[in-house]
mmCIF file of C-alpha atoms in Angstrom:
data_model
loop_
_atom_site.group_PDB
_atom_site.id
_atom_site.type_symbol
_atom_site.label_atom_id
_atom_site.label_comp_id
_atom_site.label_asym_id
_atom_site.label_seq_id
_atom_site.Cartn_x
_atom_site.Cartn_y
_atom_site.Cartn_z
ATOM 1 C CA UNK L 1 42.469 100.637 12.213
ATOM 2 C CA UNK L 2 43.505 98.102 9.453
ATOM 3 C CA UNK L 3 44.297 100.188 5.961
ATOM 4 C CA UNK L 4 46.179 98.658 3.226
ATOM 5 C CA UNK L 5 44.725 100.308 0.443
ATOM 6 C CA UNK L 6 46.732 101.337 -2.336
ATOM 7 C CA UNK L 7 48.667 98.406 -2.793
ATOM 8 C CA UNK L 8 49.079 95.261 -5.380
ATOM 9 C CA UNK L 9 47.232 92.998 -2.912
ATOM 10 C CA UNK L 10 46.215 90.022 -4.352
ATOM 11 C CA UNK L 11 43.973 86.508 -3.715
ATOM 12 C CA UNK L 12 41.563 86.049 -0.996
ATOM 13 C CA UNK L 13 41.415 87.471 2.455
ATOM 14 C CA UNK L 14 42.452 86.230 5.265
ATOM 15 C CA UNK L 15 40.606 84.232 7.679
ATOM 16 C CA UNK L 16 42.479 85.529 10.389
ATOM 17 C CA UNK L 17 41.085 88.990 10.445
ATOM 18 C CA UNK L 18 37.577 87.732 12.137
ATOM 19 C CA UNK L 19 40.157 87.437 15.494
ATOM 20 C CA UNK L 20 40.498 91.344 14.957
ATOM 21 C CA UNK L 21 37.914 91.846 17.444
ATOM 22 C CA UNK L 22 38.808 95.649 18.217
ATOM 23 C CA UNK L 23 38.692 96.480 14.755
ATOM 24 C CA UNK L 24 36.833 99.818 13.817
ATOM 25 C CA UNK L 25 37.901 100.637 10.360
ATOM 26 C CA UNK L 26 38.938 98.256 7.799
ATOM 27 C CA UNK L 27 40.047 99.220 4.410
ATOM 28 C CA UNK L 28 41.020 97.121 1.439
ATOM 29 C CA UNK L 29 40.571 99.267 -1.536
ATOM 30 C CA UNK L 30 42.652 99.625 -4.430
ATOM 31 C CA UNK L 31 43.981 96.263 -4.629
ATOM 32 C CA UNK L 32 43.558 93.468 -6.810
ATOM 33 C CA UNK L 33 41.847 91.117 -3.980
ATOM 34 C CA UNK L 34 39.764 88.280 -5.912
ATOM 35 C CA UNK L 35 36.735 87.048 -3.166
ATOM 36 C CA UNK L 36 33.211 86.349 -2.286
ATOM 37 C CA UNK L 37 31.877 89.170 0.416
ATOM 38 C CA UNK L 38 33.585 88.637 3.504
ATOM 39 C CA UNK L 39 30.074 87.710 5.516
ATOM 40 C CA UNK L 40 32.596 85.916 7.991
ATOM 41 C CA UNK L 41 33.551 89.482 9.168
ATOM 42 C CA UNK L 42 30.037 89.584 11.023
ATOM 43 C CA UNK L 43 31.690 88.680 13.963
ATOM 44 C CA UNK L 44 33.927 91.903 14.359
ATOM 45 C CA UNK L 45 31.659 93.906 16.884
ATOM 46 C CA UNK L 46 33.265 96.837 16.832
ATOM 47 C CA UNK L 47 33.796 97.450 12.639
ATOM 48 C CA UNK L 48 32.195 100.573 11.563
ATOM 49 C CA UNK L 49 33.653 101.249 8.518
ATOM 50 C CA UNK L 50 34.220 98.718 5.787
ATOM 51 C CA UNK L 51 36.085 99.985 2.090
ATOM 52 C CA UNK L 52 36.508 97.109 -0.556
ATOM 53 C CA UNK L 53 36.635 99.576 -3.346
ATOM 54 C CA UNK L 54 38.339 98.951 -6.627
ATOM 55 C CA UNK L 55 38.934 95.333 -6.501
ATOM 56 C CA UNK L 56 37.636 91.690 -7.656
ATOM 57 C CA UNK L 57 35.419 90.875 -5.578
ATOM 58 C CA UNK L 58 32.345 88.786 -6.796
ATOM 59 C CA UNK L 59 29.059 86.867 -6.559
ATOM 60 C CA UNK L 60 26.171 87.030 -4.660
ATOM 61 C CA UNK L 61 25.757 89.130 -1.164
ATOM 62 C CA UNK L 62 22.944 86.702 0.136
ATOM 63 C CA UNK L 63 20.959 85.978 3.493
ATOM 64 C CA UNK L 64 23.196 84.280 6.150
ATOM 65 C CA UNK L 65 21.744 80.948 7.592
ATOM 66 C CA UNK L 66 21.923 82.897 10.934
ATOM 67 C CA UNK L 67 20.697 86.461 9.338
ATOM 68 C CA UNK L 68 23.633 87.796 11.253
ATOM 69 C CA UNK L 69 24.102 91.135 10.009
ATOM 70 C CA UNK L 70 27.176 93.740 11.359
ATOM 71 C CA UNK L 71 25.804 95.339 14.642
ATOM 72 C CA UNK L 72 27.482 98.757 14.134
ATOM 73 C CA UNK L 73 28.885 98.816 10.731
ATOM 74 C CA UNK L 74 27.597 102.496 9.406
ATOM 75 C CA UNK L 75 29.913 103.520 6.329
ATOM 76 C CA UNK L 76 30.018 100.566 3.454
ATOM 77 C CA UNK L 77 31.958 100.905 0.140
ATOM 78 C CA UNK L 78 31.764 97.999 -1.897
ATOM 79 C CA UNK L 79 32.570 100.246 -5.511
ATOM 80 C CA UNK L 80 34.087 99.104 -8.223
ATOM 81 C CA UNK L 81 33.857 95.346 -8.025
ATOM 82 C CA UNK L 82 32.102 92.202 -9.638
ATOM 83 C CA UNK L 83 29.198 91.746 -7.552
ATOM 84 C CA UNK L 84 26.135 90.204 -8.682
ATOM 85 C CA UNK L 85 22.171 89.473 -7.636
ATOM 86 C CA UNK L 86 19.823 91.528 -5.507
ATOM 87 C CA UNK L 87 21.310 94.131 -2.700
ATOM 88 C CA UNK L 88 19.379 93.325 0.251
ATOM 89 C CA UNK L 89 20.410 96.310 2.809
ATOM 90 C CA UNK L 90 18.913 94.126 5.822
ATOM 91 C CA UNK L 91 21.588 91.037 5.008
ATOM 92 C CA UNK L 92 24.244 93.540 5.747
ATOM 93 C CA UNK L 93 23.122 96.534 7.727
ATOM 94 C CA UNK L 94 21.292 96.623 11.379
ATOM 95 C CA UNK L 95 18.462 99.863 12.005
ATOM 96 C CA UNK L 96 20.132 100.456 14.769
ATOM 97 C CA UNK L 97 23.264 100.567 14.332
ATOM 98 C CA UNK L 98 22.108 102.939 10.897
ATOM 99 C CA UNK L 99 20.294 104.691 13.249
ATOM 100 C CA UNK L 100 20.113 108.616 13.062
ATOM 101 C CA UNK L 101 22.514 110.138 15.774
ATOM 102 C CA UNK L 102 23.160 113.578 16.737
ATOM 103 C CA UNK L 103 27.185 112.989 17.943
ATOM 104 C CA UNK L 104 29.781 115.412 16.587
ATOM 105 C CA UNK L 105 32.701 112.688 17.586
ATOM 106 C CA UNK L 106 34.971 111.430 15.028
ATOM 107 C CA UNK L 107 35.623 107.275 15.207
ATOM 108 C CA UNK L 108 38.306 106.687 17.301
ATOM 109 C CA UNK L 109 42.244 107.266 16.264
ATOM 110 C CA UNK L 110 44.772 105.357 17.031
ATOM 111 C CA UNK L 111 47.754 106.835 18.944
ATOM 112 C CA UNK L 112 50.884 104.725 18.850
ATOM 113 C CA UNK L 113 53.647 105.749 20.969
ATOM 114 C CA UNK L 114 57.343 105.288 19.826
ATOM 115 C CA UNK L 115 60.252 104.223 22.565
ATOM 116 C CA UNK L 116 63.571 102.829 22.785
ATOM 117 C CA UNK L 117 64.116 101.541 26.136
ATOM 118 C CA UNK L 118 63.182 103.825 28.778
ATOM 119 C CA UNK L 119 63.213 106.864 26.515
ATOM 120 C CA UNK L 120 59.875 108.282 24.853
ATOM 121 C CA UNK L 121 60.616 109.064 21.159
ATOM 122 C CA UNK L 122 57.102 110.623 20.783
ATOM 123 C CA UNK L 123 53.694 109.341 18.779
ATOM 124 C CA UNK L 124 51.790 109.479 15.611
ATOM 125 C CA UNK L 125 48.207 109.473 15.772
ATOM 126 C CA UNK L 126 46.013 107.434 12.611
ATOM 127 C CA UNK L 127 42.553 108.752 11.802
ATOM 128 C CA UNK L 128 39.945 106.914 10.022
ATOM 129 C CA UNK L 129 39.707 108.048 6.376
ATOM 130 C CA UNK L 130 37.550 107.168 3.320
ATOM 131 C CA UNK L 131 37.022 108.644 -0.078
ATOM 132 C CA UNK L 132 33.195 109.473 -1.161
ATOM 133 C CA UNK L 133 32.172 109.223 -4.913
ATOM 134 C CA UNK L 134 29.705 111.844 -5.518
ATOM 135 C CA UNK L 135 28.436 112.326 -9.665
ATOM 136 C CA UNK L 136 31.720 110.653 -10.631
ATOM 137 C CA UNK L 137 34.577 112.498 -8.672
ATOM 138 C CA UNK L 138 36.064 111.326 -5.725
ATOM 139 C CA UNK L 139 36.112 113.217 -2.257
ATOM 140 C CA UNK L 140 38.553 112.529 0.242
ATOM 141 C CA UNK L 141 37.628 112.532 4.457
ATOM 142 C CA UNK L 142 41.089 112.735 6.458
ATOM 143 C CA UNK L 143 38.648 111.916 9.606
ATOM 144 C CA UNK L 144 35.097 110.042 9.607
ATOM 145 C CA UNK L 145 32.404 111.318 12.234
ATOM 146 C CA UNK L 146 30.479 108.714 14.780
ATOM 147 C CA UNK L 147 27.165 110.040 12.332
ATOM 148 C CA UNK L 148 28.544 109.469 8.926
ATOM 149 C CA UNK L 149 26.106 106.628 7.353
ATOM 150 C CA UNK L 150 26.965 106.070 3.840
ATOM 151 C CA UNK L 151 26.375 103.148 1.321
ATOM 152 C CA UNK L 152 28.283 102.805 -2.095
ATOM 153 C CA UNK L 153 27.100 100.127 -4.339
ATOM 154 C CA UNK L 154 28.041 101.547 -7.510
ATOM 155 C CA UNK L 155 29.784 100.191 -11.011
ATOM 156 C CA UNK L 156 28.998 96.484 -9.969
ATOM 157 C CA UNK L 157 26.346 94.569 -11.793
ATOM 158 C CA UNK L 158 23.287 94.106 -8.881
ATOM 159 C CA UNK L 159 19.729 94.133 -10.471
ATOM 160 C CA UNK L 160 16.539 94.017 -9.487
ATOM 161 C CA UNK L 161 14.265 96.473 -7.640
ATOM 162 C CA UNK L 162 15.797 98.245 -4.940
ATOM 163 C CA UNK L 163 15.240 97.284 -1.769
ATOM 164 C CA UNK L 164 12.341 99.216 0.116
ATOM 165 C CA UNK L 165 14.378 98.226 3.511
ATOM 166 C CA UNK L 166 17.046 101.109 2.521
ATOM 167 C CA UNK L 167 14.220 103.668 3.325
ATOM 168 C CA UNK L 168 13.671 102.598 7.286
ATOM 169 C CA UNK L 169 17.889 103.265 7.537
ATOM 170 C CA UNK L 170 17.431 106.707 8.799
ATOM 171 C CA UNK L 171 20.719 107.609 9.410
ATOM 172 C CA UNK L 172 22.039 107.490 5.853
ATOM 173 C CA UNK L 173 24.282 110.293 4.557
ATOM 174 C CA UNK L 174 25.163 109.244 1.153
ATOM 175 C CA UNK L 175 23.580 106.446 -0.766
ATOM 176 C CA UNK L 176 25.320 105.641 -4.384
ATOM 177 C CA UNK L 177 23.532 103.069 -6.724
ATOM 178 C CA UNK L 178 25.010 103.965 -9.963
ATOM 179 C CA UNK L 179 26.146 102.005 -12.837
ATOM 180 C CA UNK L 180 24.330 99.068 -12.134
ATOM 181 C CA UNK L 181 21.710 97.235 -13.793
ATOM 182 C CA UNK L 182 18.525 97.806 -11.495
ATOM 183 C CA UNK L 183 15.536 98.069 -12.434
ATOM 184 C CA UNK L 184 11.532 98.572 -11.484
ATOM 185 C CA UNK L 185 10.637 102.323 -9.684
ATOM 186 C CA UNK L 186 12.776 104.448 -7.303
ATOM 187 C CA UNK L 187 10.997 103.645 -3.974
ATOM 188 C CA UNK L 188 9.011 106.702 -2.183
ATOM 189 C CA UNK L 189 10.288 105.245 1.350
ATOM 190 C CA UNK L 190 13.383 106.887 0.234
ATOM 191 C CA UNK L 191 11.672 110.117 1.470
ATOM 192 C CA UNK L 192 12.067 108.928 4.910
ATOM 193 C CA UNK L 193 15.989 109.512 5.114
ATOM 194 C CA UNK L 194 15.758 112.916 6.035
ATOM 195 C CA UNK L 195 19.609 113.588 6.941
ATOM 196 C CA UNK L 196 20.214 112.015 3.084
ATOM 197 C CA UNK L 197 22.520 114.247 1.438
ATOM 198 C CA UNK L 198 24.087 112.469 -1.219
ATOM 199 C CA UNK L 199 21.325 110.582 -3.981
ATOM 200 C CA UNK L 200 22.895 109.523 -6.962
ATOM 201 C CA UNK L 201 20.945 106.186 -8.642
ATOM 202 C CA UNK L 202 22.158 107.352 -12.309
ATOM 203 C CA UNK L 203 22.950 104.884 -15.438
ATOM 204 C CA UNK L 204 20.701 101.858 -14.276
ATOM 205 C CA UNK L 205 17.385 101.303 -15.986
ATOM 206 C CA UNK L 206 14.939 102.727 -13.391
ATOM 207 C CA UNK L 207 11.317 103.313 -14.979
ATOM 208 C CA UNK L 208 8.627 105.097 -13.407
ATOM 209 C CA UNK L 209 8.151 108.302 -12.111
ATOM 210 C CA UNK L 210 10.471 110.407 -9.349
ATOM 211 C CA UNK L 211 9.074 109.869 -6.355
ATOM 212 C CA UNK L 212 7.263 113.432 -4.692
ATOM 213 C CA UNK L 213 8.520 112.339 -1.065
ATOM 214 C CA UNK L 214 11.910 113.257 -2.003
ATOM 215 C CA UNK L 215 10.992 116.841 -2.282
ATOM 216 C CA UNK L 216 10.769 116.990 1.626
ATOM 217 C CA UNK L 217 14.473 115.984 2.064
ATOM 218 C CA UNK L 218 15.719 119.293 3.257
ATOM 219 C CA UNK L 219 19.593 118.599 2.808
ATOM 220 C CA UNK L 220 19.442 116.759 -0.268
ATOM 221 C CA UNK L 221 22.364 118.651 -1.826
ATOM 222 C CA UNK L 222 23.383 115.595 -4.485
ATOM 223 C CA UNK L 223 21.171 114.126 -6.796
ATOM 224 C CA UNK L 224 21.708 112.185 -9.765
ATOM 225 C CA UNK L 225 18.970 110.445 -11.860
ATOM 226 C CA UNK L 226 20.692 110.450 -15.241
ATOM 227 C CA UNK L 227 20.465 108.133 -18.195
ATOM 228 C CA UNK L 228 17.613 105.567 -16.855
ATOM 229 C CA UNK L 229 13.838 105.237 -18.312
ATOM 230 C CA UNK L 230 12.124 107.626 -16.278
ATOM 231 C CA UNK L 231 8.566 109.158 -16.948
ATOM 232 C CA UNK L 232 6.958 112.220 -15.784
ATOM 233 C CA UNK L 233 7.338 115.589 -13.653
ATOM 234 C CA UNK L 234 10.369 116.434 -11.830
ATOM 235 C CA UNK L 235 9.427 117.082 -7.975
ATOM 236 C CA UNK L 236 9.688 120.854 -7.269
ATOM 237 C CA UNK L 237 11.105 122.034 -3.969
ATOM 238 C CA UNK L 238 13.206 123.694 -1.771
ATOM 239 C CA UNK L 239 16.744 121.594 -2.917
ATOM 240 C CA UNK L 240 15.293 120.408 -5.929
ATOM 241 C CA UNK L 241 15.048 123.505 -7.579
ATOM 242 C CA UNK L 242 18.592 123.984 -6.819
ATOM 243 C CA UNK L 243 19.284 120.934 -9.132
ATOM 244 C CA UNK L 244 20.692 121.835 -12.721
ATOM 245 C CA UNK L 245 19.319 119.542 -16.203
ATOM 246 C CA UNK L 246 22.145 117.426 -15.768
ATOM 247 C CA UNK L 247 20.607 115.001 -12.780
ATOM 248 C CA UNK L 248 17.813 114.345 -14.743
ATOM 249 C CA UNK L 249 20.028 114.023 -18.727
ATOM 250 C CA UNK L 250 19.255 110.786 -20.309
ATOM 251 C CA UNK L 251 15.743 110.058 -19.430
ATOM 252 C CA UNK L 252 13.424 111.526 -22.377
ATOM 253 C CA UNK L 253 10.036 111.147 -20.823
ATOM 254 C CA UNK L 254 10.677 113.541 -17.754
ATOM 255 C CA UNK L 255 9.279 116.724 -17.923
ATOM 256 C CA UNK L 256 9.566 120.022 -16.347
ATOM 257 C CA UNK L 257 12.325 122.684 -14.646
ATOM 258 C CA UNK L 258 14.931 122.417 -15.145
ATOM 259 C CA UNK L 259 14.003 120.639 -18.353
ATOM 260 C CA UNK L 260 13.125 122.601 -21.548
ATOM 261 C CA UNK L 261 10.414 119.808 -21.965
ATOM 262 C CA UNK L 262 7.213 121.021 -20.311
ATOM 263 C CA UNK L 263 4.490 119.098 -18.562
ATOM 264 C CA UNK L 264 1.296 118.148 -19.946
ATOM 265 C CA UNK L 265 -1.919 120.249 -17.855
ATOM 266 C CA UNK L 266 -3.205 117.040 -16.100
ATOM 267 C CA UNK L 267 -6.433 119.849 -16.002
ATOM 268 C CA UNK L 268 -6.905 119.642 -20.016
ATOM 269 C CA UNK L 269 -9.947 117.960 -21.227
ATOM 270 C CA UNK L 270 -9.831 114.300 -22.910
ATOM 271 C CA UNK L 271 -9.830 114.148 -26.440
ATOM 272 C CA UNK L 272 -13.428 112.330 -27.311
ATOM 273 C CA UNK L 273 -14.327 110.161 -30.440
ATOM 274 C CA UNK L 274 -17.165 111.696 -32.354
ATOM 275 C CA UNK L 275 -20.666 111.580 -30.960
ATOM 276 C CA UNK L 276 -23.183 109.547 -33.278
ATOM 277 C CA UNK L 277 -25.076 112.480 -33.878
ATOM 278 C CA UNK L 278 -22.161 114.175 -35.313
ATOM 279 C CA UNK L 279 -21.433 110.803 -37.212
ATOM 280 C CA UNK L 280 -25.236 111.573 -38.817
ATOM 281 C CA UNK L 281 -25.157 115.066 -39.800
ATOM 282 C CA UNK L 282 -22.009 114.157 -41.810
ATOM 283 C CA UNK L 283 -23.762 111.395 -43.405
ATOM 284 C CA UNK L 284 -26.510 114.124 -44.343
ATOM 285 C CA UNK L 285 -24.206 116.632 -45.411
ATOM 286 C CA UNK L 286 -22.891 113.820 -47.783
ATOM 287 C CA UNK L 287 -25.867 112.908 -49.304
ATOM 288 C CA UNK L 288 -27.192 116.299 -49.739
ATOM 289 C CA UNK L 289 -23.916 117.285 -51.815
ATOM 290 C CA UNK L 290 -24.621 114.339 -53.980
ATOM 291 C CA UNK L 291 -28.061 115.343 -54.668
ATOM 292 C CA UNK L 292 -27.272 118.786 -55.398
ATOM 293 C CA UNK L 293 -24.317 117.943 -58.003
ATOM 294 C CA UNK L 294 -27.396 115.618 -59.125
ATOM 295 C CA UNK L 295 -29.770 118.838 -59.388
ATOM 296 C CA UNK L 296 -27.215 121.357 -60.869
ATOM 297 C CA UNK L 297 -26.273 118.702 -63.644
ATOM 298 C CA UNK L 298 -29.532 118.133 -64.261
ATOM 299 C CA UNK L 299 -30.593 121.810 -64.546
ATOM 300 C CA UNK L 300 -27.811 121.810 -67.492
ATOM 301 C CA UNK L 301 -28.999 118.841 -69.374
ATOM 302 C CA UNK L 302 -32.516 120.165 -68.931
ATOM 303 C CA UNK L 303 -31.562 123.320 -70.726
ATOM 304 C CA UNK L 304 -29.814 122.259 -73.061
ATOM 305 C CA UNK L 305 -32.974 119.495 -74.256
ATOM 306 C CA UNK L 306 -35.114 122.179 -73.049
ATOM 307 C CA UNK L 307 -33.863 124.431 -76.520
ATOM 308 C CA UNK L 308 -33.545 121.766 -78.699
ATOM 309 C CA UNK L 309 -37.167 121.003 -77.725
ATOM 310 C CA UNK L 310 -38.590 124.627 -78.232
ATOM 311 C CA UNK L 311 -36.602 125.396 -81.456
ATOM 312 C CA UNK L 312 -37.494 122.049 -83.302
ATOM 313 C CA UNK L 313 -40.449 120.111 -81.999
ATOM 314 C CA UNK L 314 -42.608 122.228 -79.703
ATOM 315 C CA UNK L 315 -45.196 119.282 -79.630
ATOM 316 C CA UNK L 316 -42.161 117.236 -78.290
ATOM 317 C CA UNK L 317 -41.094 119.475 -75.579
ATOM 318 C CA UNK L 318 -45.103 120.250 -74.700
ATOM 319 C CA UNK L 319 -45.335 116.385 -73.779
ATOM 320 C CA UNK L 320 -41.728 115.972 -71.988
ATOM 321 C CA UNK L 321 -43.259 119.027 -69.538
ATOM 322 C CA UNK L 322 -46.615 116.929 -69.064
ATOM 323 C CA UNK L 323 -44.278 113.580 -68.153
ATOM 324 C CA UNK L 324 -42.376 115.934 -65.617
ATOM 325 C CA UNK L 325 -45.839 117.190 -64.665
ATOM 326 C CA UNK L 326 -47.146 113.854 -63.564
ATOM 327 C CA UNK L 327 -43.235 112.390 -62.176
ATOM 328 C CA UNK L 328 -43.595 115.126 -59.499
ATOM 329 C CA UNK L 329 -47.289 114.618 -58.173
ATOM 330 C CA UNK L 330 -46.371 110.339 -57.715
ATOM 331 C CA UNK L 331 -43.455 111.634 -55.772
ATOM 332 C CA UNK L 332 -45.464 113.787 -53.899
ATOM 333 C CA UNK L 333 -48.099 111.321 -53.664
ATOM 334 C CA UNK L 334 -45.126 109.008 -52.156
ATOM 335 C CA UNK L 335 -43.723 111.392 -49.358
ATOM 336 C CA UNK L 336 -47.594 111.769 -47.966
ATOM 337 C CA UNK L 337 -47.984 108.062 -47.809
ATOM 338 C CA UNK L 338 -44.318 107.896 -45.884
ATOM 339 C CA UNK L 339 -45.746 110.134 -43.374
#
């Protein structure tokens, strides 16, 4: 065990650690370290838990020329640093050693005895620790089990898609993706990690919709969504119903418990245009209104000529009614030849 956390460390690391070849747990965090990821520490066969949190690191995390990747490194926090690019989870992690395992064993402590010549002064014993983010608050483990599997990417500034790779690292505990700047849909081969626990991908700019195969991750107790650009119904089941409005807070198209925004029926008819036929009949209706405004004002007009013509000139009004007379048979006359 190598900790030397919590101090005013400063510059790059050194070179010298890759000759650390017993090394299990290495922790750096809370320093002021400026560096490119250590890839270099590849070599350490036995490292199983790296903690860089809360430093300066930077750049890229890309492929090695060798794709050597750290054979049994299962607990990886990287917080709280400068890093850049895509996060590629097989550049870093093997399946195997990310496997799922069913030991109860902590990772190994170191004993140190104390003497002074031929007389035993007694011993102190060193446990691997860490401290786990989870929705912003910081957990402390005074001992790590052989099974923990955790990764802890956030507050850096990776983008991209997320890698579809995480999903085939079945033995993941806790996976933190927050405050970043990723993008594109949360992948469904996330539903594969089914000892996940820990889910918390909030404040990056995710679109899409939440994947249903996370509803059959039975000990999801953590999940965070928040404040990205997702779309659609919230998964129900068994944990996620346990889940309050706050994992899901910042994304306006989701829909659904515990969300006072309900769901659309996906059952409800579409909305069609108007048929032609309905396009007709209003023309009809239309043209019959303008004919009877037509008829009505004519009936008035009529009248009123209609007493002029009786009171004053009857001759008049006798040969108006014989003009009207012969108007309506050529009309007639007109509608027969139509037909």
């Amino acid at each position: 065990i190598l900790d030397v956390s919590q101090n005013q460390l400063q510059g790059q690391l050194p070179r010298s650690l890759a000759n650390c070849l017993m090394l299990e747990t290495l922790v750096l965090s809370n320093n002021y370290f400026n560096d490119v990821f250590p890839f270099w520490m590849a070599t350490l066969p036995q490292l199983k838990l790296l903690a860089m949190r809360h430093n300066a690191f930077q750049g890229l995390i890309g492929k090695r020329e060798n794709n050597q990747q750290f054979p049994k490194l299962r607990v990886f926090d990287i917080s709280h640093n400068n890093f850049t690019g895509k996060f590629v989870a097989e550049y870093i992690f093997s399946k195997y050693a990310m496997r799922s395992v069913n030991q109860s064993t902590y990772i190994s402590p170191v004993v140190i005895n104390y003497n002074t010549g031929n007389d035993w002064l007694g011993h102190a014993t060193y446990d691997s620790t860490i401290n786990i983010t989870i929705k912003g608050v910081d957990r402390y483990y005074p001992r790590v089990q052989e099974a923990f599997a955790v990764i802890d990417i956030s507050s850096n500034k990776f983008e991209g898609k997320i890698d579809e790779s995480i999903g085939s690292l079945e033995g993941l505990w806790s996976l933190n993706f927050s405050n970043n700047l990723l993008s594109g849909r949360i992948p469904s081969s996330f539903g594969n990690l089914t000892n996940l626990e820990v889910l918390d991908l909030s404040n990056n700019k995710l679109w899409g919709e939440i994947p249903k195969q996370l509803a059959q991750l039975t000990f999801l107790a953590e999940f965070n969504v928040s404040h990205n650009n997702l779309t659609g119904p919230i998964p129900r089941g068994p944990q996620f119903n346990t889940f309050s409005s706050t994992s899901y807070e910042g994304n306006p198209g989701l829909c659904g418990d515990p969300l006072p925004k309900r769901c659309q029926s996906s059952n409800a008819p579409p909305q069609l245009p108007p048929s032609s036929t309905e396009e007709n009949d209003s023309g009809i209706e239309f043209e019959w209104g303008f004919v009877l405004a037509g008829c009505g004002s004519g009936f008035v007009v009529g009248v009123v000529l209609a007493d002029l013509a009786i009171t004053r000139r009857r001759e008049f009004f006798l040969e108006i009614v014989g003009t009207l007379i012969r108007l309506m048979e050529r009309i007639t006359s007109w509608k027969g030849f139509g037909r």
